PDB file of C-alpha atoms in Angstrom:
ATOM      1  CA  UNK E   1    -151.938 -65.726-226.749  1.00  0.00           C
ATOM      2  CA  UNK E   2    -149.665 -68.411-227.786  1.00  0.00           C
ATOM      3  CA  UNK E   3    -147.799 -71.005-225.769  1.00  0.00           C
ATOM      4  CA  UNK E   4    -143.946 -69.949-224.919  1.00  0.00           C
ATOM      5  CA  UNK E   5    -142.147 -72.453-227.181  1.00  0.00           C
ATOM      6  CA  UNK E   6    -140.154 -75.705-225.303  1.00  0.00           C
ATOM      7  CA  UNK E   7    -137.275 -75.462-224.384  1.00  0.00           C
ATOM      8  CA  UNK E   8    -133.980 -77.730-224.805  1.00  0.00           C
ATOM      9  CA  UNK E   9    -131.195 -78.066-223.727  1.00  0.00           C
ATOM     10  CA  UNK E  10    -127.352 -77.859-225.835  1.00  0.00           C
ATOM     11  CA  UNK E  11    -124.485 -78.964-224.295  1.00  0.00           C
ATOM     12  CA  UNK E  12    -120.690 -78.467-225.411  1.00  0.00           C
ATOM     13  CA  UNK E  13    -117.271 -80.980-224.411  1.00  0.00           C
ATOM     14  CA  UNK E  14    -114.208 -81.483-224.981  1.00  0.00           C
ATOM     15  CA  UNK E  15    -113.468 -85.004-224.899  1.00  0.00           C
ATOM     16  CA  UNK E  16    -109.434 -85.780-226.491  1.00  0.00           C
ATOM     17  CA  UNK E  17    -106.997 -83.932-228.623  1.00  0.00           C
ATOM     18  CA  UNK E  18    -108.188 -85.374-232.038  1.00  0.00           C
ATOM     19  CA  UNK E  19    -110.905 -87.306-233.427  1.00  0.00           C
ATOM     20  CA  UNK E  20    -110.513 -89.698-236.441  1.00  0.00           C
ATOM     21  CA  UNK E  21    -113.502 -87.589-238.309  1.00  0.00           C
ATOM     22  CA  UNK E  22    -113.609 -89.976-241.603  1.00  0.00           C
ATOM     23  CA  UNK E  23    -113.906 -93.109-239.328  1.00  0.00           C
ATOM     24  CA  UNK E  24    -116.898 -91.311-237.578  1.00  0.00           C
ATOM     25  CA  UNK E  25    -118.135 -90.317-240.857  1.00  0.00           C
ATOM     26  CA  UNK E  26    -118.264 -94.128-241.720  1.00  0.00           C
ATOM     27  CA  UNK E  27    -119.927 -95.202-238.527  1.00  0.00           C
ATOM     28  CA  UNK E  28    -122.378 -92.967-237.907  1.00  0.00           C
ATOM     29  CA  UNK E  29    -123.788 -92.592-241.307  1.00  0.00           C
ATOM     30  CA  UNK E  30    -125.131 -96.541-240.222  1.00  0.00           C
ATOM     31  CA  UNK E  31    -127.820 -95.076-237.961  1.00  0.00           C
ATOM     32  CA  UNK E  32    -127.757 -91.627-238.678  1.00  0.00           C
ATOM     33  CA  UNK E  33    -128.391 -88.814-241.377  1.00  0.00           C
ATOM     34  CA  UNK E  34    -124.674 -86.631-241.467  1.00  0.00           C
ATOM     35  CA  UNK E  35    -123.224 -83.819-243.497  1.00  0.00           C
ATOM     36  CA  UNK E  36    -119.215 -83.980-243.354  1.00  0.00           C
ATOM     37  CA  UNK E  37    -119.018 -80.466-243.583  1.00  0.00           C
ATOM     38  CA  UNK E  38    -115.228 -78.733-243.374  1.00  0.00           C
ATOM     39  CA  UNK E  39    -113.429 -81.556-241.621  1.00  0.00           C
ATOM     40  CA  UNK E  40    -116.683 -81.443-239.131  1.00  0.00           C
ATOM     41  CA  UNK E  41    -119.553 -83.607-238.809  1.00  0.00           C
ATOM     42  CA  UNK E  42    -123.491 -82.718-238.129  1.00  0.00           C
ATOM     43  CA  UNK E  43    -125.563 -85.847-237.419  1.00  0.00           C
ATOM     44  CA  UNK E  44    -128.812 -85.094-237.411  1.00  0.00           C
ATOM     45  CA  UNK E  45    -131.544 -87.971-235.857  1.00  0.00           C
ATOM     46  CA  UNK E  46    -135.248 -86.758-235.738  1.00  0.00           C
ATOM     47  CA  UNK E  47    -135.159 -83.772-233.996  1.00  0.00           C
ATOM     48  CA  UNK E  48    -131.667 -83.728-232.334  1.00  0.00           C
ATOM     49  CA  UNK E  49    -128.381 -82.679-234.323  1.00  0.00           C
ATOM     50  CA  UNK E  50    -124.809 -83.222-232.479  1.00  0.00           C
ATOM     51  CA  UNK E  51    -121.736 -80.979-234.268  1.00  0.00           C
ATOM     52  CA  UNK E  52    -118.251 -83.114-233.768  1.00  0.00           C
ATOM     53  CA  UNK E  53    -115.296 -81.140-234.227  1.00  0.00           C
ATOM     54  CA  UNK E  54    -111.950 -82.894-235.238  1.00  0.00           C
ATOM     55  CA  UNK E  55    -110.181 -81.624-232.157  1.00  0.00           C
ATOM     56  CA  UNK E  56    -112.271 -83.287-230.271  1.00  0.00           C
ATOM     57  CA  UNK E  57    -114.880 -81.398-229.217  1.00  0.00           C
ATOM     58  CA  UNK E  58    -118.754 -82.306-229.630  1.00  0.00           C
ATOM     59  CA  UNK E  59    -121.999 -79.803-229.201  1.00  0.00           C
ATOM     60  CA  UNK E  60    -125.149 -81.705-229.086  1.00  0.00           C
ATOM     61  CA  UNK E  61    -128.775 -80.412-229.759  1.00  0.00           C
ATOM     62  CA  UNK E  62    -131.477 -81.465-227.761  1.00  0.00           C
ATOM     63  CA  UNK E  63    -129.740 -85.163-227.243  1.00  0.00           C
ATOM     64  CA  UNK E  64    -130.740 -86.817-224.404  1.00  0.00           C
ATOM     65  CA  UNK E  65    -127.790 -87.788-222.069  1.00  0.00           C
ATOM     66  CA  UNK E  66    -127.737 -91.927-222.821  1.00  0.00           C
ATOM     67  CA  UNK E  67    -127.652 -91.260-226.235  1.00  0.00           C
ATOM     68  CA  UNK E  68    -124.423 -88.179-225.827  1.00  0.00           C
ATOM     69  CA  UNK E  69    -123.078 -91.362-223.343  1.00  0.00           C
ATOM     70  CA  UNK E  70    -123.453 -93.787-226.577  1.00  0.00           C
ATOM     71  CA  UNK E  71    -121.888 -91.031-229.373  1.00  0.00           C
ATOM     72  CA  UNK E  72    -119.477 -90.124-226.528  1.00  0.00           C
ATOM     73  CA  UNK E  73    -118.117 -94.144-226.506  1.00  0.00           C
ATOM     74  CA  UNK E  74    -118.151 -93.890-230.551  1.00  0.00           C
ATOM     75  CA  UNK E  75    -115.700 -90.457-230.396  1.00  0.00           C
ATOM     76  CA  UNK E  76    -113.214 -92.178-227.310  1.00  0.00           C
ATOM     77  CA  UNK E  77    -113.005 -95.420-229.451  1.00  0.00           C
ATOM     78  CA  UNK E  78    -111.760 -93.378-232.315  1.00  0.00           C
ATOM     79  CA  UNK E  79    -110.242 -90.292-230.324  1.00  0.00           C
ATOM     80  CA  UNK E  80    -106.398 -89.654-230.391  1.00  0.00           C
ATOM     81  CA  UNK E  81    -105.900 -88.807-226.567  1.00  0.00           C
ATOM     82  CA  UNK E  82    -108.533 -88.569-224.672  1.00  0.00           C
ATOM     83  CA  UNK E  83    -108.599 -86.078-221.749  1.00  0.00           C
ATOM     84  CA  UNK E  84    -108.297 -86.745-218.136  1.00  0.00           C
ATOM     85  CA  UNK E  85    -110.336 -84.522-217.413  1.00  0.00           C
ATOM     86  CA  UNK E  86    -113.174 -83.952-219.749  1.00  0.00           C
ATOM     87  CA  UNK E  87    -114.549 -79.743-220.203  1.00  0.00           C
ATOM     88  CA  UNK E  88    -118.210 -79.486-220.417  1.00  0.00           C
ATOM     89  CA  UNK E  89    -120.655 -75.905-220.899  1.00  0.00           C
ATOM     90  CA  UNK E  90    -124.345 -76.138-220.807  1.00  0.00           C
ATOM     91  CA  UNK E  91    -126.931 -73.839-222.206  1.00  0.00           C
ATOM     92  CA  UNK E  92    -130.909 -74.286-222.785  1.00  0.00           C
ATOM     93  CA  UNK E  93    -132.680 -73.008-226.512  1.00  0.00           C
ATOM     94  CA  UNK E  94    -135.127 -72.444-228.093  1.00  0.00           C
ATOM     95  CA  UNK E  95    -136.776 -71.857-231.397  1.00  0.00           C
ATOM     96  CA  UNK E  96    -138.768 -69.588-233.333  1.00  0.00           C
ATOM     97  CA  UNK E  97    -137.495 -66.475-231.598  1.00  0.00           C
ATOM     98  CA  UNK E  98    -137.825 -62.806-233.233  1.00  0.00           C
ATOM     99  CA  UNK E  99    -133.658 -62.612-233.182  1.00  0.00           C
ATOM    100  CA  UNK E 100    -130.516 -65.014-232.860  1.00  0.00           C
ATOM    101  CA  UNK E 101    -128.975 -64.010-229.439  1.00  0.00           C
ATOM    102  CA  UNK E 102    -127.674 -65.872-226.114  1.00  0.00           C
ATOM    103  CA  UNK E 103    -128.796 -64.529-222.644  1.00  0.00           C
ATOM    104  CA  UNK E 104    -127.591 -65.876-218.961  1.00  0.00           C
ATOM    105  CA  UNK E 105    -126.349 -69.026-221.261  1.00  0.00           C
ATOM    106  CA  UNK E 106    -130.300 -69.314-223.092  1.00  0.00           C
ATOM    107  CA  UNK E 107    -129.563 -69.472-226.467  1.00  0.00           C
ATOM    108  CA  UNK E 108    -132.670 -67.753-228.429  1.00  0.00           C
ATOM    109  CA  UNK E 109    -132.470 -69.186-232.355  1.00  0.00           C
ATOM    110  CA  UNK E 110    -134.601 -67.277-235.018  1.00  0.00           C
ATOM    111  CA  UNK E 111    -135.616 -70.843-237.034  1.00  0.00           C
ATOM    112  CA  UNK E 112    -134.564 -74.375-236.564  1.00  0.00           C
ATOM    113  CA  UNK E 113    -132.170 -74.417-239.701  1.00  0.00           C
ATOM    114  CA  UNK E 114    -129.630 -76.922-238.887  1.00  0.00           C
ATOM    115  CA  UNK E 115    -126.414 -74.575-240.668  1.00  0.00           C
ATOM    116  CA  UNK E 116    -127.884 -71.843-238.431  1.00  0.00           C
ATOM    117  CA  UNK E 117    -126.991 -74.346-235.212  1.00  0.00           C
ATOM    118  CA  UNK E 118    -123.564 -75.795-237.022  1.00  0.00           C
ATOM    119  CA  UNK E 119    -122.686 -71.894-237.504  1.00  0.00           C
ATOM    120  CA  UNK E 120    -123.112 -71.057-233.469  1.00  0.00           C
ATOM    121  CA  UNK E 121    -121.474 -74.954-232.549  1.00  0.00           C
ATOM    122  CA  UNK E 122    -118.168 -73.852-234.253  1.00  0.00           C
ATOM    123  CA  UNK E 123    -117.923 -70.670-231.596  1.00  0.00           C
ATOM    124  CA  UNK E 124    -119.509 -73.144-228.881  1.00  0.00           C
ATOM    125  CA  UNK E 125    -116.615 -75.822-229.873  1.00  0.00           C
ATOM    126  CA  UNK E 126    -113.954 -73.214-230.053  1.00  0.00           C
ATOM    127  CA  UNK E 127    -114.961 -72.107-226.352  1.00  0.00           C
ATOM    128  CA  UNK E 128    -114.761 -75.601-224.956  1.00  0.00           C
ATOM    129  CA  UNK E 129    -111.641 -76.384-226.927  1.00  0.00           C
ATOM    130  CA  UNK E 130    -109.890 -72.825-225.106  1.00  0.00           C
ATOM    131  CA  UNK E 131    -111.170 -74.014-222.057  1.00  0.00           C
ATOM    132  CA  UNK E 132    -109.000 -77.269-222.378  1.00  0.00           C
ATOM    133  CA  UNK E 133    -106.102 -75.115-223.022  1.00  0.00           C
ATOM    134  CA  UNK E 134    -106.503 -72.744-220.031  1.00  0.00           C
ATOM    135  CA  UNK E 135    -107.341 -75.914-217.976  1.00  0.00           C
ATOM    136  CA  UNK E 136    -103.773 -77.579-219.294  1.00  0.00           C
ATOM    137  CA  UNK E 137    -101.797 -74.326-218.853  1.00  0.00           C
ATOM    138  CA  UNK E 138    -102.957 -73.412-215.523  1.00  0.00           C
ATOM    139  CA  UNK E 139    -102.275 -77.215-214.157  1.00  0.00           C
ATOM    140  CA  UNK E 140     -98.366 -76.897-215.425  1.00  0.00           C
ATOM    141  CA  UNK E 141     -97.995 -73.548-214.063  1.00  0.00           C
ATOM    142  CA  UNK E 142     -99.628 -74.836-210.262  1.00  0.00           C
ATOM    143  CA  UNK E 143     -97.562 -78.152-210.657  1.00  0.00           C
ATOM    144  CA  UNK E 144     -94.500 -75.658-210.837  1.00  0.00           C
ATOM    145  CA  UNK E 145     -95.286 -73.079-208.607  1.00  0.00           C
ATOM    146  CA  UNK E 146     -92.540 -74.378-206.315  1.00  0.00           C
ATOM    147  CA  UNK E 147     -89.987 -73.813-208.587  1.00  0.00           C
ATOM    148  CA  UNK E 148     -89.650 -69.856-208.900  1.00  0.00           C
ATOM    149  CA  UNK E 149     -90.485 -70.024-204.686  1.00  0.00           C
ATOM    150  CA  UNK E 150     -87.672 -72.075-203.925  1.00  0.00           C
ATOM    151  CA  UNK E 151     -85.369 -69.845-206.393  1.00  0.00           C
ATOM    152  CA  UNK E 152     -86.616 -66.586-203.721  1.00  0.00           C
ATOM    153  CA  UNK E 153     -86.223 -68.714-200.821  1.00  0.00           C
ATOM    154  CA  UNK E 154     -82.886 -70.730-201.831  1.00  0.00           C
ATOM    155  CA  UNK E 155     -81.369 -69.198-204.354  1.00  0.00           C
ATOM    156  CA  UNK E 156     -81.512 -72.810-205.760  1.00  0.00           C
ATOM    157  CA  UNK E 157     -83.656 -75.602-206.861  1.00  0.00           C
ATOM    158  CA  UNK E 158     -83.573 -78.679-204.882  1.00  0.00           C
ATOM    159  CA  UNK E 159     -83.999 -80.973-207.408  1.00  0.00           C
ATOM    160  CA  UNK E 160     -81.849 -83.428-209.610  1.00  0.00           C
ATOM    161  CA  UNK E 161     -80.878 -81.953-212.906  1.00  0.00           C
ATOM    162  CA  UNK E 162     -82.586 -85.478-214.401  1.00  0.00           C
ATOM    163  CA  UNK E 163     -85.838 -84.005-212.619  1.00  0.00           C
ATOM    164  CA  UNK E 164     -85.001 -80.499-214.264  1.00  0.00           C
ATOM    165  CA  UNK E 165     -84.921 -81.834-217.755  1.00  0.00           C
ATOM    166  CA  UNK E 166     -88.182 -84.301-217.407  1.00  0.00           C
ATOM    167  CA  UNK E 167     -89.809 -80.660-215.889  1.00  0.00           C
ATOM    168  CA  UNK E 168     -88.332 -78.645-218.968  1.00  0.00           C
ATOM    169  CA  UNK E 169     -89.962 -81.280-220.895  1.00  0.00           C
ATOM    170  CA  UNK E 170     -93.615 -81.120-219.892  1.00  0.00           C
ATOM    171  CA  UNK E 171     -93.316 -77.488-219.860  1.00  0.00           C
ATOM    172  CA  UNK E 172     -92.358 -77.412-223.799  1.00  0.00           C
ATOM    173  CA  UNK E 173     -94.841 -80.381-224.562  1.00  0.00           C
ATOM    174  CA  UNK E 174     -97.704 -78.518-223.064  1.00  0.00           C
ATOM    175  CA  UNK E 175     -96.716 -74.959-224.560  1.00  0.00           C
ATOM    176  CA  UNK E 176     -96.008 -76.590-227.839  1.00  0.00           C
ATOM    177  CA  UNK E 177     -99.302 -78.517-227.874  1.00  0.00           C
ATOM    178  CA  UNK E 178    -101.250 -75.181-227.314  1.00  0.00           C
ATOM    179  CA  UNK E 179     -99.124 -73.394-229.741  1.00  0.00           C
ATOM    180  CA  UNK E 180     -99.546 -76.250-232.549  1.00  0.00           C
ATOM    181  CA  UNK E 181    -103.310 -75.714-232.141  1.00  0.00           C
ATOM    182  CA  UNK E 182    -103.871 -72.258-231.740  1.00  0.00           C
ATOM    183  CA  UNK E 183    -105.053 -71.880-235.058  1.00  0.00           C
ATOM    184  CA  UNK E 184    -108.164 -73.519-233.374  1.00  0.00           C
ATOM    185  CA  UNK E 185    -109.470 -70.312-232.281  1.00  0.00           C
ATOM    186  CA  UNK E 186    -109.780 -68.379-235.362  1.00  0.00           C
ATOM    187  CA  UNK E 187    -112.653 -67.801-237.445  1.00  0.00           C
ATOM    188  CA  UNK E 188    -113.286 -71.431-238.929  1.00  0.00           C
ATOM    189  CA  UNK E 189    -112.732 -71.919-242.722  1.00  0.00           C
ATOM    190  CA  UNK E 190    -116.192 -72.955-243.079  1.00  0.00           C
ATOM    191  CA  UNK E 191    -117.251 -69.021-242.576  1.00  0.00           C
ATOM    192  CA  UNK E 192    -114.836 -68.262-246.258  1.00  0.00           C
ATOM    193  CA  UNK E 193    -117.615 -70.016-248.324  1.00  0.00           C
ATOM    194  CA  UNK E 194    -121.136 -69.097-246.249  1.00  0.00           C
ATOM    195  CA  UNK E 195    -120.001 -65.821-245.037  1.00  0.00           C
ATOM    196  CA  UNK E 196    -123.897 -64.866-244.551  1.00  0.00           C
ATOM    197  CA  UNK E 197    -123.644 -67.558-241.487  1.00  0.00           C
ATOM    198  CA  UNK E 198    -120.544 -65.762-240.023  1.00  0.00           C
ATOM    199  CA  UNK E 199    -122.817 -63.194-238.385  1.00  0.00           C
ATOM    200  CA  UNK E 200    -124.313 -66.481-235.984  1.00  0.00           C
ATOM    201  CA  UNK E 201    -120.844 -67.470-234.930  1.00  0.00           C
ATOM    202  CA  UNK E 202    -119.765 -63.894-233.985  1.00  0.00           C
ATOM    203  CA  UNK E 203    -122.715 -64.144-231.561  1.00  0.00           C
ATOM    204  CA  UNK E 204    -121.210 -66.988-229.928  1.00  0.00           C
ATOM    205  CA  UNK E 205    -117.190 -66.271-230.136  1.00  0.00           C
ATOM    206  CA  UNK E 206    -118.568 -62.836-228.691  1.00  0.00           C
ATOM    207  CA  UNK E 207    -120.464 -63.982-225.390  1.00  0.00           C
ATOM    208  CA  UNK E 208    -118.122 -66.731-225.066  1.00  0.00           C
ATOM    209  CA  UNK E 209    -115.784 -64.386-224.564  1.00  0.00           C
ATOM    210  CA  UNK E 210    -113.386 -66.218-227.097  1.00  0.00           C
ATOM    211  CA  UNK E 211    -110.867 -63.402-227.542  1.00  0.00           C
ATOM    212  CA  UNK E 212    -110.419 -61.729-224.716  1.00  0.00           C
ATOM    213  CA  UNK E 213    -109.550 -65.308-223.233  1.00  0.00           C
ATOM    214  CA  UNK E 214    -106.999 -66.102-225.868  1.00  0.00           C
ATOM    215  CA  UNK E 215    -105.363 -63.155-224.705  1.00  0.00           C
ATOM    216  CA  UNK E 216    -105.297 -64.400-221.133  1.00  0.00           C
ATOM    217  CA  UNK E 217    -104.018 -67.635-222.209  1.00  0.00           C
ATOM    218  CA  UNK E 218    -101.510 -65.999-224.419  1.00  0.00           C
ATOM    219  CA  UNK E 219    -100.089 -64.267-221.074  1.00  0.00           C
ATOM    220  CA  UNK E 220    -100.172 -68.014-219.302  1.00  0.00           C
ATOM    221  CA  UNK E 221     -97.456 -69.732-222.200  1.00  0.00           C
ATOM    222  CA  UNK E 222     -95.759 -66.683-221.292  1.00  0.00           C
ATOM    223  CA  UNK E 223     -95.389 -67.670-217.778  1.00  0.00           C
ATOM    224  CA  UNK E 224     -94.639 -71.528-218.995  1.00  0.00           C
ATOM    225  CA  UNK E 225     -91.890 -69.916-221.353  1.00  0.00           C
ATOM    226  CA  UNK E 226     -90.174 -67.810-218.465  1.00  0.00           C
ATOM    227  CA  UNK E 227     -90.908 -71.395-216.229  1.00  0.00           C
ATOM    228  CA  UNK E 228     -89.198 -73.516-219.032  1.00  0.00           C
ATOM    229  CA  UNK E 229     -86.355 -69.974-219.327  1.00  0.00           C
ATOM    230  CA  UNK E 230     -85.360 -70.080-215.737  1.00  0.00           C
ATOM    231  CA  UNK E 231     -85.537 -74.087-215.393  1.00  0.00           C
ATOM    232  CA  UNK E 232     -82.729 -73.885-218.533  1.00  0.00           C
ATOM    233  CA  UNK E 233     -80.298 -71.176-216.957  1.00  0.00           C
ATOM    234  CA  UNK E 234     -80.451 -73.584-213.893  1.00  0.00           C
ATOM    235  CA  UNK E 235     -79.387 -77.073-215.749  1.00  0.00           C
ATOM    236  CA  UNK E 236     -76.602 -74.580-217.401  1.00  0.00           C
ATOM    237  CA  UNK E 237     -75.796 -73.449-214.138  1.00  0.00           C
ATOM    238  CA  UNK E 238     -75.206 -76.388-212.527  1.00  0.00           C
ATOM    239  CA  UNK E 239     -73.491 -77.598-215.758  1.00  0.00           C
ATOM    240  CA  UNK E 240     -70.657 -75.228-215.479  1.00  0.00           C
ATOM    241  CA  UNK E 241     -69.961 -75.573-211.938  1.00  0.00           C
ATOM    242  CA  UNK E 242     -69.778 -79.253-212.540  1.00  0.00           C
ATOM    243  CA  UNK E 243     -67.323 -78.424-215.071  1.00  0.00           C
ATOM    244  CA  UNK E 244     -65.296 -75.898-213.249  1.00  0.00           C
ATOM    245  CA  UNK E 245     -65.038 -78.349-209.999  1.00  0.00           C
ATOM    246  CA  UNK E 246     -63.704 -81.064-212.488  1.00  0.00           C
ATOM    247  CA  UNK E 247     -60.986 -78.126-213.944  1.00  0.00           C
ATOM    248  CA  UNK E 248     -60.103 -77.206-210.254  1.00  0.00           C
ATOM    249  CA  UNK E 249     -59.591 -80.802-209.637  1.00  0.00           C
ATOM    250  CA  UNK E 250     -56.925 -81.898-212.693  1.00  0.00           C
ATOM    251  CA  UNK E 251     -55.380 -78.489-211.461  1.00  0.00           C
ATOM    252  CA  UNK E 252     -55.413 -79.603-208.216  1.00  0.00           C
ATOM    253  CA  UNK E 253     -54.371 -82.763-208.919  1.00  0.00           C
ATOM    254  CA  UNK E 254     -51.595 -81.221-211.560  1.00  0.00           C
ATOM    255  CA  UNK E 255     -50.152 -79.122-208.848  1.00  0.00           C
ATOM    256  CA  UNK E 256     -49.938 -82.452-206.453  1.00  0.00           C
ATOM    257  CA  UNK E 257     -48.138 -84.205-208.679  1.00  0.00           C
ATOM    258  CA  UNK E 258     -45.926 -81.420-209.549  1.00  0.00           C
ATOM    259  CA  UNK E 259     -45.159 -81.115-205.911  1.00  0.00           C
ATOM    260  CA  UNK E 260     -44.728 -84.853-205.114  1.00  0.00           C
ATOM    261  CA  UNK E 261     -41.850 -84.712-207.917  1.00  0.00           C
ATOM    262  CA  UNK E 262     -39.763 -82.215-207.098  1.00  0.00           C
ATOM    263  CA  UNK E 263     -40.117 -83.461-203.200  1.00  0.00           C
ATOM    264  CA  UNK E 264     -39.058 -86.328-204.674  1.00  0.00           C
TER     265      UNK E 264
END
């Protein structure tokens, strides 16, 4: 009976918004062998291979953690925004299995072909990228939580109308950011010219749970729209009362001096 094959371990992250991908091309084609492959890299060394994604997510193959640490400083040195907070999935794998599949996060591979790995990275990516987004919606909706409570409570919000507009503004900088990128989660353009690898990403968009979670976080920019919504009819609000205490002023005042000439 043969030995159960090794196995090895594949980790995902999400490190920034963007990576500069022809600047990483540059540098790590010094030390490594890469394939620039749809606006993503593979860099394969000896028996590792790490997928970078230009929106700034990374899967790595079998790399052991100081080297991820030393590709990780490479992608934040040439990384538009890194995150605060850096998303991170882990899975084990192995080779020479009868099918492609992924169990209780094992990832089973039928050969060790490196566009076979690339193919399941882009739904592996795509999952780490989403969970960046449903990490960055659900902070600006629990950061404003207070606001629709103190509208039940108050009937008011008890904040300056400078504080209103810098809130208004995260809201549409974080919707808008999500929005701009949501293009992220469909089926990668690499899939239009090797279709017959399409089949490998499926597997992974699929357990990921890829759609089914865009939906979710579809519902979330909802809440951040009817956030940003209620935040506007407020400013207004307060804008026109502003205005009609200045009117009942000069009428005030009108009426005054009408007064103070005929007493006159």
């Amino acid at each position: 009976m043969s030995a159960n094959p090794p196995v090895k371990r594949c980790v995902a992250y999400c490190l920034a918004h963007r990576f500069n991908i022809d600047v990483l091309a540059r540098a790590l084609s010094e030390s490594s062998l890469i394939r620039l492959i749809k606006g993503a890299l593979l860099v394969e060394e000896n028996d590792t291979y790490s997928v970078i994604l230009g929106y700034g997510a990374v899967v790595h193959w079998n790399v052991s953690p100081e080297r991820q640490a030393v590709i990780h400083r490479l992608l934040l040195a040439n990384a538009e925004q890194a995150l605060e907070s850096i998303e991170e999935d882990h899975f084990t794998f192995t080779y020479d299995c009868p099918v492609t599949r992924i169990v209780e996060d094992h990832i089973e591979l039928e050969s060790s072909d490196p566009i076979l790995m690339f193919a399941l990275s882009q739904g592996m990516a795509q999952s780490i990228k989403l969970a960046s987004f449903e990490t960055q919606a659900l902070r600006t909706i629990e950061n404003t939580s207070y606001i629709p409570k103190s509208l039940a409570d108050k009937g008011r919000i008890n904040i300056s109308r400078r504080e209103i507009a810098k809130i208004r503004g995260q809201l549409f900088l974080t919707k808008s950011d999500i929005i701009v990128n949501y293009d992220l989660l469909d089926i990668p353009e690499f899939f239009w010219e090797y279709p017959e690898y399409e089949d490998y990403y499926a597997i992974a968009a699929k357990y990921l749970e890829i759609a089914p979670r865009t939906e979710v976080l579809s519902k979330k920019l909802e809440t951040i729209h009817e956030l940003f919504e209620m935040l506007a009819d407020e400013q207004n609000h307060r804008h026109s009362s502003r205005l009609e205490w200045i009117i009942i002023w000069l009428i005030a005042f009108e009426i005054g001096m009408t007064i103070y000439d005929k007493v006159l």
